[in-house]
mmCIF file of N, CA and C in Angstrom:
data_model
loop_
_atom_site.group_PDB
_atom_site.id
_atom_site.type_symbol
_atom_site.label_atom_id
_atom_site.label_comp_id
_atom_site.label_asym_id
_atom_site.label_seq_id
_atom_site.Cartn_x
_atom_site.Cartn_y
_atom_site.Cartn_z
ATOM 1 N N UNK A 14 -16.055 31.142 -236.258
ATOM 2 C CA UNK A 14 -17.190 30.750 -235.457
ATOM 3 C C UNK A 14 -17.067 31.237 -234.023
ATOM 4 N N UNK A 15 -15.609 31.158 -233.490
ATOM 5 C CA UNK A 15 -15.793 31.797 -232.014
ATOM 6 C C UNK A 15 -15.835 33.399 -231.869
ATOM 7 N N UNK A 16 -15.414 34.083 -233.007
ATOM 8 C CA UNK A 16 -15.672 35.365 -233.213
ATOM 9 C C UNK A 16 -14.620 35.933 -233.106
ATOM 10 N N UNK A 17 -13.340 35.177 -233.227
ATOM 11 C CA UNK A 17 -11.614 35.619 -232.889
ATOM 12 C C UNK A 17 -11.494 36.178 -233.969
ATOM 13 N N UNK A 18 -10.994 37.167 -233.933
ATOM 14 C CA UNK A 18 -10.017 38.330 -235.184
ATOM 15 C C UNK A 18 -9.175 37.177 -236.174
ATOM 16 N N UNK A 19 -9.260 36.648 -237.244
ATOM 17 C CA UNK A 19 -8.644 36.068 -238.197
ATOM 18 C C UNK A 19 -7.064 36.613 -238.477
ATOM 19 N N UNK A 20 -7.253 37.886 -238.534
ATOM 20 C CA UNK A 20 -5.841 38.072 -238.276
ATOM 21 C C UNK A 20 -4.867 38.137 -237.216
ATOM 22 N N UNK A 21 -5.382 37.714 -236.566
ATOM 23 C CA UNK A 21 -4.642 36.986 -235.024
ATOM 24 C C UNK A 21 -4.443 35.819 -234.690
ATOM 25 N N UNK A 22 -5.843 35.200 -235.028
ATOM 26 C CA UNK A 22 -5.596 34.118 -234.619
ATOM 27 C C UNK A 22 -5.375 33.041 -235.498
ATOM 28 N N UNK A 23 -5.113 31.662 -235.416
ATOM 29 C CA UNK A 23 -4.300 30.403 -237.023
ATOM 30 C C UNK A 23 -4.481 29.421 -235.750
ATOM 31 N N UNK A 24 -4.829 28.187 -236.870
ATOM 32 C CA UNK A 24 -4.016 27.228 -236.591
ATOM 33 C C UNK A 24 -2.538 26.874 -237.150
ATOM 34 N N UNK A 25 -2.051 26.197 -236.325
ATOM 35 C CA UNK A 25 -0.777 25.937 -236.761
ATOM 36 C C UNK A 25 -0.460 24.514 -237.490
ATOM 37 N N UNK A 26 -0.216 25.142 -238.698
ATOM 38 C CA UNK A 26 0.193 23.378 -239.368
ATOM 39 C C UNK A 26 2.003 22.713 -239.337
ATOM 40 N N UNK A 27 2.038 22.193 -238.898
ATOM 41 C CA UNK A 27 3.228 21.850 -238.253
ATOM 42 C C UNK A 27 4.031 20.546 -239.184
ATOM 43 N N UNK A 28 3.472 20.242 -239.768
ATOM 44 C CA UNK A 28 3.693 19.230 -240.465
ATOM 45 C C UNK A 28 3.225 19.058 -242.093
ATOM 46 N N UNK A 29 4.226 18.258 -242.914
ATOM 47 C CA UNK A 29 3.985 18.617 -244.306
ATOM 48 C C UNK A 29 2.983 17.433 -244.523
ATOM 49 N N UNK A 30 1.890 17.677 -244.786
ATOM 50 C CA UNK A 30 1.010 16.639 -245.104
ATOM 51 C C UNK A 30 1.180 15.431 -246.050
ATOM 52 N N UNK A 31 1.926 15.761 -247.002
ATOM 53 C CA UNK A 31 2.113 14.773 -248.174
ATOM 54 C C UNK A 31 3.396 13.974 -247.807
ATOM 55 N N UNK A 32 4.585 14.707 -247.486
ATOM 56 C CA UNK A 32 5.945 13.771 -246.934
ATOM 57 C C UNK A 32 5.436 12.964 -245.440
ATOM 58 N N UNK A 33 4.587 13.738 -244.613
ATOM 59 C CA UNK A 33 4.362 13.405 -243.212
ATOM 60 C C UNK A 33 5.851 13.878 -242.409
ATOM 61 N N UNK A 34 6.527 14.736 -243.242
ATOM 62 C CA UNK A 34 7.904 15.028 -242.326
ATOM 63 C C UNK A 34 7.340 16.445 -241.408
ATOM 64 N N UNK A 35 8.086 15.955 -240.145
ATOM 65 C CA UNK A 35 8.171 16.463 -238.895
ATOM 66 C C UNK A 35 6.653 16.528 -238.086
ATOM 67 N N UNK A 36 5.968 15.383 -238.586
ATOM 68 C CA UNK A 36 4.275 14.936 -238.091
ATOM 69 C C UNK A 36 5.109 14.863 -236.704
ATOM 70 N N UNK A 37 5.851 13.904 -236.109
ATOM 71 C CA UNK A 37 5.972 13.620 -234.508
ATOM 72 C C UNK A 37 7.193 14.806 -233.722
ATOM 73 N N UNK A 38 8.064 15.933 -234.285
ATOM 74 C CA UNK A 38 8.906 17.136 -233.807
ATOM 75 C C UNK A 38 8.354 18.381 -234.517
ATOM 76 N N UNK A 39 7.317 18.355 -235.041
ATOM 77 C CA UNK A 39 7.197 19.978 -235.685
ATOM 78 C C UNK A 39 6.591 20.926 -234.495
ATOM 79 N N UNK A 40 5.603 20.501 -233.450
ATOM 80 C CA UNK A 40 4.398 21.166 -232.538
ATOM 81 C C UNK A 40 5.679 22.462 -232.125
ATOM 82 N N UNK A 41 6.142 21.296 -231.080
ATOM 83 C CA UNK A 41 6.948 22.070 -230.384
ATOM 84 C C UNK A 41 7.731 23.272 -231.345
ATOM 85 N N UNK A 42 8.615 22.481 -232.509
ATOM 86 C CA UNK A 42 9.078 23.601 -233.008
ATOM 87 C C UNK A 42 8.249 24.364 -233.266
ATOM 88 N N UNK A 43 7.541 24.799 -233.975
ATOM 89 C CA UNK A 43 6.359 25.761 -233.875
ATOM 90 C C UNK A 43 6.418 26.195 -233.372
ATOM 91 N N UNK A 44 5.649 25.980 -232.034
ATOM 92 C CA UNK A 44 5.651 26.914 -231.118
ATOM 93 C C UNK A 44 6.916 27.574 -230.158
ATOM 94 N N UNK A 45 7.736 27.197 -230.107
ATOM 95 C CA UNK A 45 9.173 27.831 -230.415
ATOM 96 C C UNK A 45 9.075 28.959 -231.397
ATOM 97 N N UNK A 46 9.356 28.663 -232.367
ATOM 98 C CA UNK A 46 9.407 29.485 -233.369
ATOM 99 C C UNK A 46 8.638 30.912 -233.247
ATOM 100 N N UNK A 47 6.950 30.612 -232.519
ATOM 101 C CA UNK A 47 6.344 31.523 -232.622
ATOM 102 C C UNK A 47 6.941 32.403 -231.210
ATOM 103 N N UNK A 48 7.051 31.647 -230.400
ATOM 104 C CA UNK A 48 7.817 32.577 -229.707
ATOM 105 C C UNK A 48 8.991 33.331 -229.851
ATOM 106 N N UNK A 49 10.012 32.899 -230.725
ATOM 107 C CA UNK A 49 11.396 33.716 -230.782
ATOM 108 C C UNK A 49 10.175 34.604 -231.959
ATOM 109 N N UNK A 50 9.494 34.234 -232.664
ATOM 110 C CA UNK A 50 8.927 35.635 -233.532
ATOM 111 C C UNK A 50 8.357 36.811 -232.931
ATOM 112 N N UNK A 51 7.532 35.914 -232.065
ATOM 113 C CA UNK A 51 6.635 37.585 -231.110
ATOM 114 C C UNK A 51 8.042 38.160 -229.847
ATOM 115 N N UNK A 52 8.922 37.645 -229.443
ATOM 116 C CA UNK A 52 10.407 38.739 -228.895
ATOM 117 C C UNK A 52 10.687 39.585 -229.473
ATOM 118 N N UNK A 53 10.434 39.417 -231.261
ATOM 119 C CA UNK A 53 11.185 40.521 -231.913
ATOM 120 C C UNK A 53 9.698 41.483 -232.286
ATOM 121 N N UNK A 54 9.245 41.726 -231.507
ATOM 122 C CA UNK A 54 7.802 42.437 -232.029
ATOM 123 C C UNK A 54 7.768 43.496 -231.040
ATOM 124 N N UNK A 55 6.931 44.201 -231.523
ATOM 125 C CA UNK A 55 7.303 45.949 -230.424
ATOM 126 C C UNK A 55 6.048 45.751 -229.518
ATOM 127 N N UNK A 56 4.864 44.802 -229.772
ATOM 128 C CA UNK A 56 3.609 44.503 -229.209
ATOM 129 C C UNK A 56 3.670 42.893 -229.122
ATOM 130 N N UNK A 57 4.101 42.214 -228.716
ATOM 131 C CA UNK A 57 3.888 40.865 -228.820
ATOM 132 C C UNK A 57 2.624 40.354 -228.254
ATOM 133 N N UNK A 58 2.243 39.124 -228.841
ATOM 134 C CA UNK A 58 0.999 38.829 -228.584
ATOM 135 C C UNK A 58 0.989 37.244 -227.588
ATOM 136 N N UNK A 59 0.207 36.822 -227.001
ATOM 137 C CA UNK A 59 0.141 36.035 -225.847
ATOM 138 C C UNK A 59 -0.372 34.736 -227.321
ATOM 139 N N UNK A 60 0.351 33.343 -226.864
ATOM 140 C CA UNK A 60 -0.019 32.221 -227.263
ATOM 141 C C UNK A 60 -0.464 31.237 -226.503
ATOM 142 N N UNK A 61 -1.676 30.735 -227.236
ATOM 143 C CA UNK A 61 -2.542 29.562 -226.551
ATOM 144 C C UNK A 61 -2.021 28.364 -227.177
ATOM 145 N N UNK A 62 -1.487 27.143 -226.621
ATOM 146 C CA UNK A 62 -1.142 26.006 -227.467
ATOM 147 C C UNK A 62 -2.355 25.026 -226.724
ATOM 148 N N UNK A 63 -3.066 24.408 -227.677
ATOM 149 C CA UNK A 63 -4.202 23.379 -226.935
ATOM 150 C C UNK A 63 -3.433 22.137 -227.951
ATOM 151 N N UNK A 64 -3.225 21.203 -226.893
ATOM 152 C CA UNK A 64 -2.474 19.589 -227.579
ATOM 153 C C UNK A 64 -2.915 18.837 -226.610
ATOM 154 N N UNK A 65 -3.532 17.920 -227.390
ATOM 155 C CA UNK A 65 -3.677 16.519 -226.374
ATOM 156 C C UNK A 65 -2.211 15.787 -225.958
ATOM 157 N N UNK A 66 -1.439 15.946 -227.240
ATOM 158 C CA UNK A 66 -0.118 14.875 -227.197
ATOM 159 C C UNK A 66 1.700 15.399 -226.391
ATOM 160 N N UNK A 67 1.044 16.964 -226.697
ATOM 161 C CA UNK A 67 2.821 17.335 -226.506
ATOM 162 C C UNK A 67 2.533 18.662 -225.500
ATOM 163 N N UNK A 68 1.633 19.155 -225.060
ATOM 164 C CA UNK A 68 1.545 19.700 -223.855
ATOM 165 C C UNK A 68 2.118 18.966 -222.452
ATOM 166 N N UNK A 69 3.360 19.263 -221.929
ATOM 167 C CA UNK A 69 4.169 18.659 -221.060
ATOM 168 C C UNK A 69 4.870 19.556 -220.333
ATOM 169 N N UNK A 70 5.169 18.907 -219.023
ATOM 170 C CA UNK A 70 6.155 19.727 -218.204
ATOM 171 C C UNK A 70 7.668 20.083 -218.811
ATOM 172 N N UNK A 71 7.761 18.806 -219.706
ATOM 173 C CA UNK A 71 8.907 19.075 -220.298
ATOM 174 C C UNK A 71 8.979 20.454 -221.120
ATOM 175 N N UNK A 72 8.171 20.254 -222.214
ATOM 176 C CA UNK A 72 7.748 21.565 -223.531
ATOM 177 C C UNK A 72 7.290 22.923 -222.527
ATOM 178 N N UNK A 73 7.036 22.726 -221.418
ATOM 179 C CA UNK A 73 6.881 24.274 -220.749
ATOM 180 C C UNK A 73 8.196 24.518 -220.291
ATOM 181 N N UNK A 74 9.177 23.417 -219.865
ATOM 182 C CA UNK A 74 10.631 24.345 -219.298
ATOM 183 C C UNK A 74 11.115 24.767 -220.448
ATOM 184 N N UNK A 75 11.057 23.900 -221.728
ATOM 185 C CA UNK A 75 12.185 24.018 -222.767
ATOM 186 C C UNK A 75 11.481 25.504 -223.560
ATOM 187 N N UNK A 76 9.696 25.815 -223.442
ATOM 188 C CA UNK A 76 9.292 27.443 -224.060
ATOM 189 C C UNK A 76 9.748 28.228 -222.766
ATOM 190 N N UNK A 77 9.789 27.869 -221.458
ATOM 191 C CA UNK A 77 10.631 28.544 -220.586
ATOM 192 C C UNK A 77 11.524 29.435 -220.605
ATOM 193 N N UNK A 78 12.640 28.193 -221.340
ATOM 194 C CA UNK A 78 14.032 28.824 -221.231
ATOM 195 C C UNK A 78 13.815 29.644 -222.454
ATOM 196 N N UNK A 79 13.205 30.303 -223.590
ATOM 197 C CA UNK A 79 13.370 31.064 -224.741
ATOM 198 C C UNK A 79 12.734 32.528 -224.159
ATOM 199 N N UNK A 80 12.314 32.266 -222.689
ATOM 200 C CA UNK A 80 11.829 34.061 -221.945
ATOM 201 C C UNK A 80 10.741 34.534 -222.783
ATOM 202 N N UNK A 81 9.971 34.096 -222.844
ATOM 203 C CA UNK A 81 8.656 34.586 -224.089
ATOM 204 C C UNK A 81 8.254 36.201 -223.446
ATOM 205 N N UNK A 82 7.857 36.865 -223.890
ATOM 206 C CA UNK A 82 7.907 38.174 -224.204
ATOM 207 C C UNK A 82 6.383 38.477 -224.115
ATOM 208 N N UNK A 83 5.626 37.581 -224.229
ATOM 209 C CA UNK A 83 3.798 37.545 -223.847
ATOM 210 C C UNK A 83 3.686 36.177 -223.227
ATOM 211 N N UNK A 84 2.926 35.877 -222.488
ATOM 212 C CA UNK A 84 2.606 35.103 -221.483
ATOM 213 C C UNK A 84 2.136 33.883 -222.343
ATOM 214 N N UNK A 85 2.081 32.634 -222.473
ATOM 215 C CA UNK A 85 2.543 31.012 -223.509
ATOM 216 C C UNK A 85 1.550 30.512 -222.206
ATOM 217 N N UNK A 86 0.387 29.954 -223.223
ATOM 218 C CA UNK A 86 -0.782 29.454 -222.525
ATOM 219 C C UNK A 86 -0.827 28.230 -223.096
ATOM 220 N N UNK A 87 -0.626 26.606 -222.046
ATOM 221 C CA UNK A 87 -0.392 25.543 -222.763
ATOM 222 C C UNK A 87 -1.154 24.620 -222.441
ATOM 223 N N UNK A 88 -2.550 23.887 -223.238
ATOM 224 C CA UNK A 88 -3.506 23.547 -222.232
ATOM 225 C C UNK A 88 -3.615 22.100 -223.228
ATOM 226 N N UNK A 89 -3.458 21.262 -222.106
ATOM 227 C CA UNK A 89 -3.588 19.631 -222.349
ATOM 228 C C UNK A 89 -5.119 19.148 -221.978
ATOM 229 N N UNK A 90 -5.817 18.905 -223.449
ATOM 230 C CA UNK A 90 -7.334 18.339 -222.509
ATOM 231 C C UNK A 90 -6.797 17.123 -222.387
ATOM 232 N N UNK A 91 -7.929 16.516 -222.292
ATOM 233 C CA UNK A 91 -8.321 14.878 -222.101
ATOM 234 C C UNK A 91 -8.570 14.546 -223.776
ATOM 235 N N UNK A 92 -8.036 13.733 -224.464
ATOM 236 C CA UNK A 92 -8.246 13.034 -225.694
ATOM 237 C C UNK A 92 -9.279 12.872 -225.712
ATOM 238 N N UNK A 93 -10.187 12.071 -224.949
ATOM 239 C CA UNK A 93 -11.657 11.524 -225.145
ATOM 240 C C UNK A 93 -12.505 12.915 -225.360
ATOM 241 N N UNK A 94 -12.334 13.542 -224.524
ATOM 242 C CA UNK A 94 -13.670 14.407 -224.269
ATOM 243 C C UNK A 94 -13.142 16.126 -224.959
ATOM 244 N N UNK A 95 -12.177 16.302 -225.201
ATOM 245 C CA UNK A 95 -11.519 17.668 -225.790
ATOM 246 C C UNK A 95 -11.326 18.136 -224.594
ATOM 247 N N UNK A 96 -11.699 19.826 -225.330
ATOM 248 C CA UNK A 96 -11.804 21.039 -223.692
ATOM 249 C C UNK A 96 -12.667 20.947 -223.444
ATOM 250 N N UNK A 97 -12.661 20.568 -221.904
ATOM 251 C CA UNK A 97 -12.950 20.660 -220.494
ATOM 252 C C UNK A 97 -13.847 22.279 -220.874
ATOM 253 N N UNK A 98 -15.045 22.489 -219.745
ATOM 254 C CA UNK A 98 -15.811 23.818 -219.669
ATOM 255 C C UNK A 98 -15.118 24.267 -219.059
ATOM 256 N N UNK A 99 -13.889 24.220 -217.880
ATOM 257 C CA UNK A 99 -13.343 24.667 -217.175
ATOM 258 C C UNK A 99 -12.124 25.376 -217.787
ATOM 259 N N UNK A 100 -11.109 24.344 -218.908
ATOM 260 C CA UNK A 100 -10.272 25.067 -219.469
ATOM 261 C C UNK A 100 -10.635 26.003 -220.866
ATOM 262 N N UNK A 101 -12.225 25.689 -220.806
ATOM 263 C CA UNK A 101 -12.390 26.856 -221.901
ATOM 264 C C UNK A 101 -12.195 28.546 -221.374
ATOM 265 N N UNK A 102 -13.164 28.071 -220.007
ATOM 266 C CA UNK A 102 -13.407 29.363 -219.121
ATOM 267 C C UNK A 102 -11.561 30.175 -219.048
ATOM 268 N N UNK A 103 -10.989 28.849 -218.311
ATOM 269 C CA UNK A 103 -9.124 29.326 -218.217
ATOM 270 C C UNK A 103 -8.487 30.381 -219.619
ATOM 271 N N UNK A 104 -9.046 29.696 -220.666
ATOM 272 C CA UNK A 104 -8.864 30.492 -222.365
ATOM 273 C C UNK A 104 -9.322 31.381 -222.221
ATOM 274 N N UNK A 105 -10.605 31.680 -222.338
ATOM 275 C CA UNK A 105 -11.010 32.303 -222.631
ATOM 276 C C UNK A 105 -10.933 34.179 -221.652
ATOM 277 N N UNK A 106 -10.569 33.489 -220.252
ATOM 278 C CA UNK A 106 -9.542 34.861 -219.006
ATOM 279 C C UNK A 106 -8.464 35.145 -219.653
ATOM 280 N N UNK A 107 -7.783 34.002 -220.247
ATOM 281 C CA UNK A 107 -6.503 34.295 -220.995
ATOM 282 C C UNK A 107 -6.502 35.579 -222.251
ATOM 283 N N UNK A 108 -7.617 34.852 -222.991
ATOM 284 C CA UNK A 108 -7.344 35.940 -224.198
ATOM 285 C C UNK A 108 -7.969 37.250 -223.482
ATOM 286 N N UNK A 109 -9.157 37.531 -222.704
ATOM 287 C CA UNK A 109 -9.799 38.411 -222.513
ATOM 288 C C UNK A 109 -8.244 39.678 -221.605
ATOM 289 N N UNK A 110 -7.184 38.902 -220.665
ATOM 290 C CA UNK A 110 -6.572 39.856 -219.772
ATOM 291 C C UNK A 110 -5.457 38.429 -219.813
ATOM 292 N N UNK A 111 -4.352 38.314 -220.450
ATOM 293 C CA UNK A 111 -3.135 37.665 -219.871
ATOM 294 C C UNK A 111 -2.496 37.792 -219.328
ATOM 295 N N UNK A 112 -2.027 39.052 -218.837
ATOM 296 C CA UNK A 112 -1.350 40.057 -218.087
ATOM 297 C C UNK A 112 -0.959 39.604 -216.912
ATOM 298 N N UNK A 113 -2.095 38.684 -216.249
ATOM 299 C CA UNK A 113 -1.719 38.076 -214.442
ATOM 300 C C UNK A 113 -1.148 36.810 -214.441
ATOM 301 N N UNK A 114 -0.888 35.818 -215.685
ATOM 302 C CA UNK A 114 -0.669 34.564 -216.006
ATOM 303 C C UNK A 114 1.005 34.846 -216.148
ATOM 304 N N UNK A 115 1.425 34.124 -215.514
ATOM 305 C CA UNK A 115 2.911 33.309 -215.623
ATOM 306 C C UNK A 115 3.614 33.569 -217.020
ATOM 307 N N UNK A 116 4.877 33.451 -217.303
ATOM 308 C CA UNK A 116 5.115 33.554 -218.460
ATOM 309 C C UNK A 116 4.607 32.644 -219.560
ATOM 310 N N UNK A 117 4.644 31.205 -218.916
ATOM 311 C CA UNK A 117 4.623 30.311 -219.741
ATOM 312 C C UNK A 117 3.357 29.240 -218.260
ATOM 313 N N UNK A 118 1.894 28.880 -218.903
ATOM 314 C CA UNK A 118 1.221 27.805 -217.761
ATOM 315 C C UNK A 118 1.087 27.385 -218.261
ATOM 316 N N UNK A 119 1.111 25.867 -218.194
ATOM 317 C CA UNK A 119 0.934 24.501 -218.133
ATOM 318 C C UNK A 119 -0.527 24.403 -217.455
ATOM 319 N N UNK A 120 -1.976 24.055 -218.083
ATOM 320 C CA UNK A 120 -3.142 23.409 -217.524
ATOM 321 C C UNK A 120 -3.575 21.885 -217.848
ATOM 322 N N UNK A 121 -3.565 20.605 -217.192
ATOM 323 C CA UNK A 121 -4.027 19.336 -217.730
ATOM 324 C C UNK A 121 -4.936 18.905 -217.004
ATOM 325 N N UNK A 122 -5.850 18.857 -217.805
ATOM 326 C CA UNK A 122 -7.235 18.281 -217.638
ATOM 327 C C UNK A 122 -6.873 17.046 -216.240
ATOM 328 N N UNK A 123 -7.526 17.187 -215.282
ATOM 329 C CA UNK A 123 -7.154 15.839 -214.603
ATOM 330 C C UNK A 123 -7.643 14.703 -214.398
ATOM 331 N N UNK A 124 -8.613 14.425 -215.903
ATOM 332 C CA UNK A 124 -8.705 12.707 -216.523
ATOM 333 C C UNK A 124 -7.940 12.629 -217.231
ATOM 334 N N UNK A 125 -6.802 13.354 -217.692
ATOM 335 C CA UNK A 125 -5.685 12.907 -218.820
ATOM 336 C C UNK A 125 -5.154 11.675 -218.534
ATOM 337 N N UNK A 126 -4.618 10.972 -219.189
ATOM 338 C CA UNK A 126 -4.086 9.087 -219.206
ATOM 339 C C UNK A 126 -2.859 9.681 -220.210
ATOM 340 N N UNK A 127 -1.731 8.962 -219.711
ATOM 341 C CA UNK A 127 -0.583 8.854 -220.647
ATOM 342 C C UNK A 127 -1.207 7.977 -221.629
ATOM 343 N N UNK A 128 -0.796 8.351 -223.070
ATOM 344 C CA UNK A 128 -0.481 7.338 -224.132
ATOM 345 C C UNK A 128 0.616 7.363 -225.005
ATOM 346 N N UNK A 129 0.667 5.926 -225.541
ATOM 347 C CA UNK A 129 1.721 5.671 -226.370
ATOM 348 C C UNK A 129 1.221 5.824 -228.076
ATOM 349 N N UNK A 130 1.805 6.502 -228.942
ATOM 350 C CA UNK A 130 1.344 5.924 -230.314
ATOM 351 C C UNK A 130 0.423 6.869 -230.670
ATOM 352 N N UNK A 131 -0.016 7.337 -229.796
ATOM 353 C CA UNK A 131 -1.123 8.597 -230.094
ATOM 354 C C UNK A 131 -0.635 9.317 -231.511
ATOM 355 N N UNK A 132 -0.862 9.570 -232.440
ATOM 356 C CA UNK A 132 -0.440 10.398 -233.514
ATOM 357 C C UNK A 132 -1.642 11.282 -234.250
ATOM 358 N N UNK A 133 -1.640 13.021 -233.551
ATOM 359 C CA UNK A 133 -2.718 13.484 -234.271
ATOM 360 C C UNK A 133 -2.960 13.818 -235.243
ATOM 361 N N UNK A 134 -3.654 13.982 -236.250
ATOM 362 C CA UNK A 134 -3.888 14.162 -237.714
ATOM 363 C C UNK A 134 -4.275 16.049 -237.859
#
């Protein structure tokens, strides 16, 4: 529907639906993962992570320290309302030219509210 190349772009399923194993540690690994995959690539490709729950200062030092190899785009909306028009616009510079972006940014919506218990499906 947004008109993204299918063979580029996925969601990521992170978790085994039927056990529910690694529902609350898979994101991150994931996206880990996808990063040590695109290092070993002769073209690596730039990743967008959109999470209400695990987009953190923390999860940007710890994709930090793995030196990503394309620029790790990590965008926390607001639970209530999704993406923001603003961090669509931020995406959407991203995919169009990543090239000027940081290795790894951190964007959070700034109505975000900490929560506890949050568990996304």
């Amino acid at each position: 529907m947004l008109g993204w190349d299918p063979g580029v772009e996925r969601t990521v399923i992170w978790y085994d639906p039927v056990t529910n194993e690694r529902r609350l540690t898979g994101k991150l690994a994931e996206i880990m993962s996808r990063v040590r995959f695109e290092r070993r690539q002769e073209e690596p490709l730039p990743i967008v992570w959109i999470d209400d729950e695990e987009c953190y200062p923390t999860s940007k030092t710890q994709i930090e320290s793995l030196e990503p190899a394309a620029p790790v785009l990590m965008v926390r909306p607001d639970e209530r309302i999704g993406i923001s028009r603003r961090q669509w616009r931020l995406i959407c510079d991203f995919l169009d030219d990543s090239s000027g972006f940081p290795s790894v940014s951190l964007d959070e919506e700034g109505t975000v509210r900490d929560h506890a218990a949050h568990v996304g499906l």
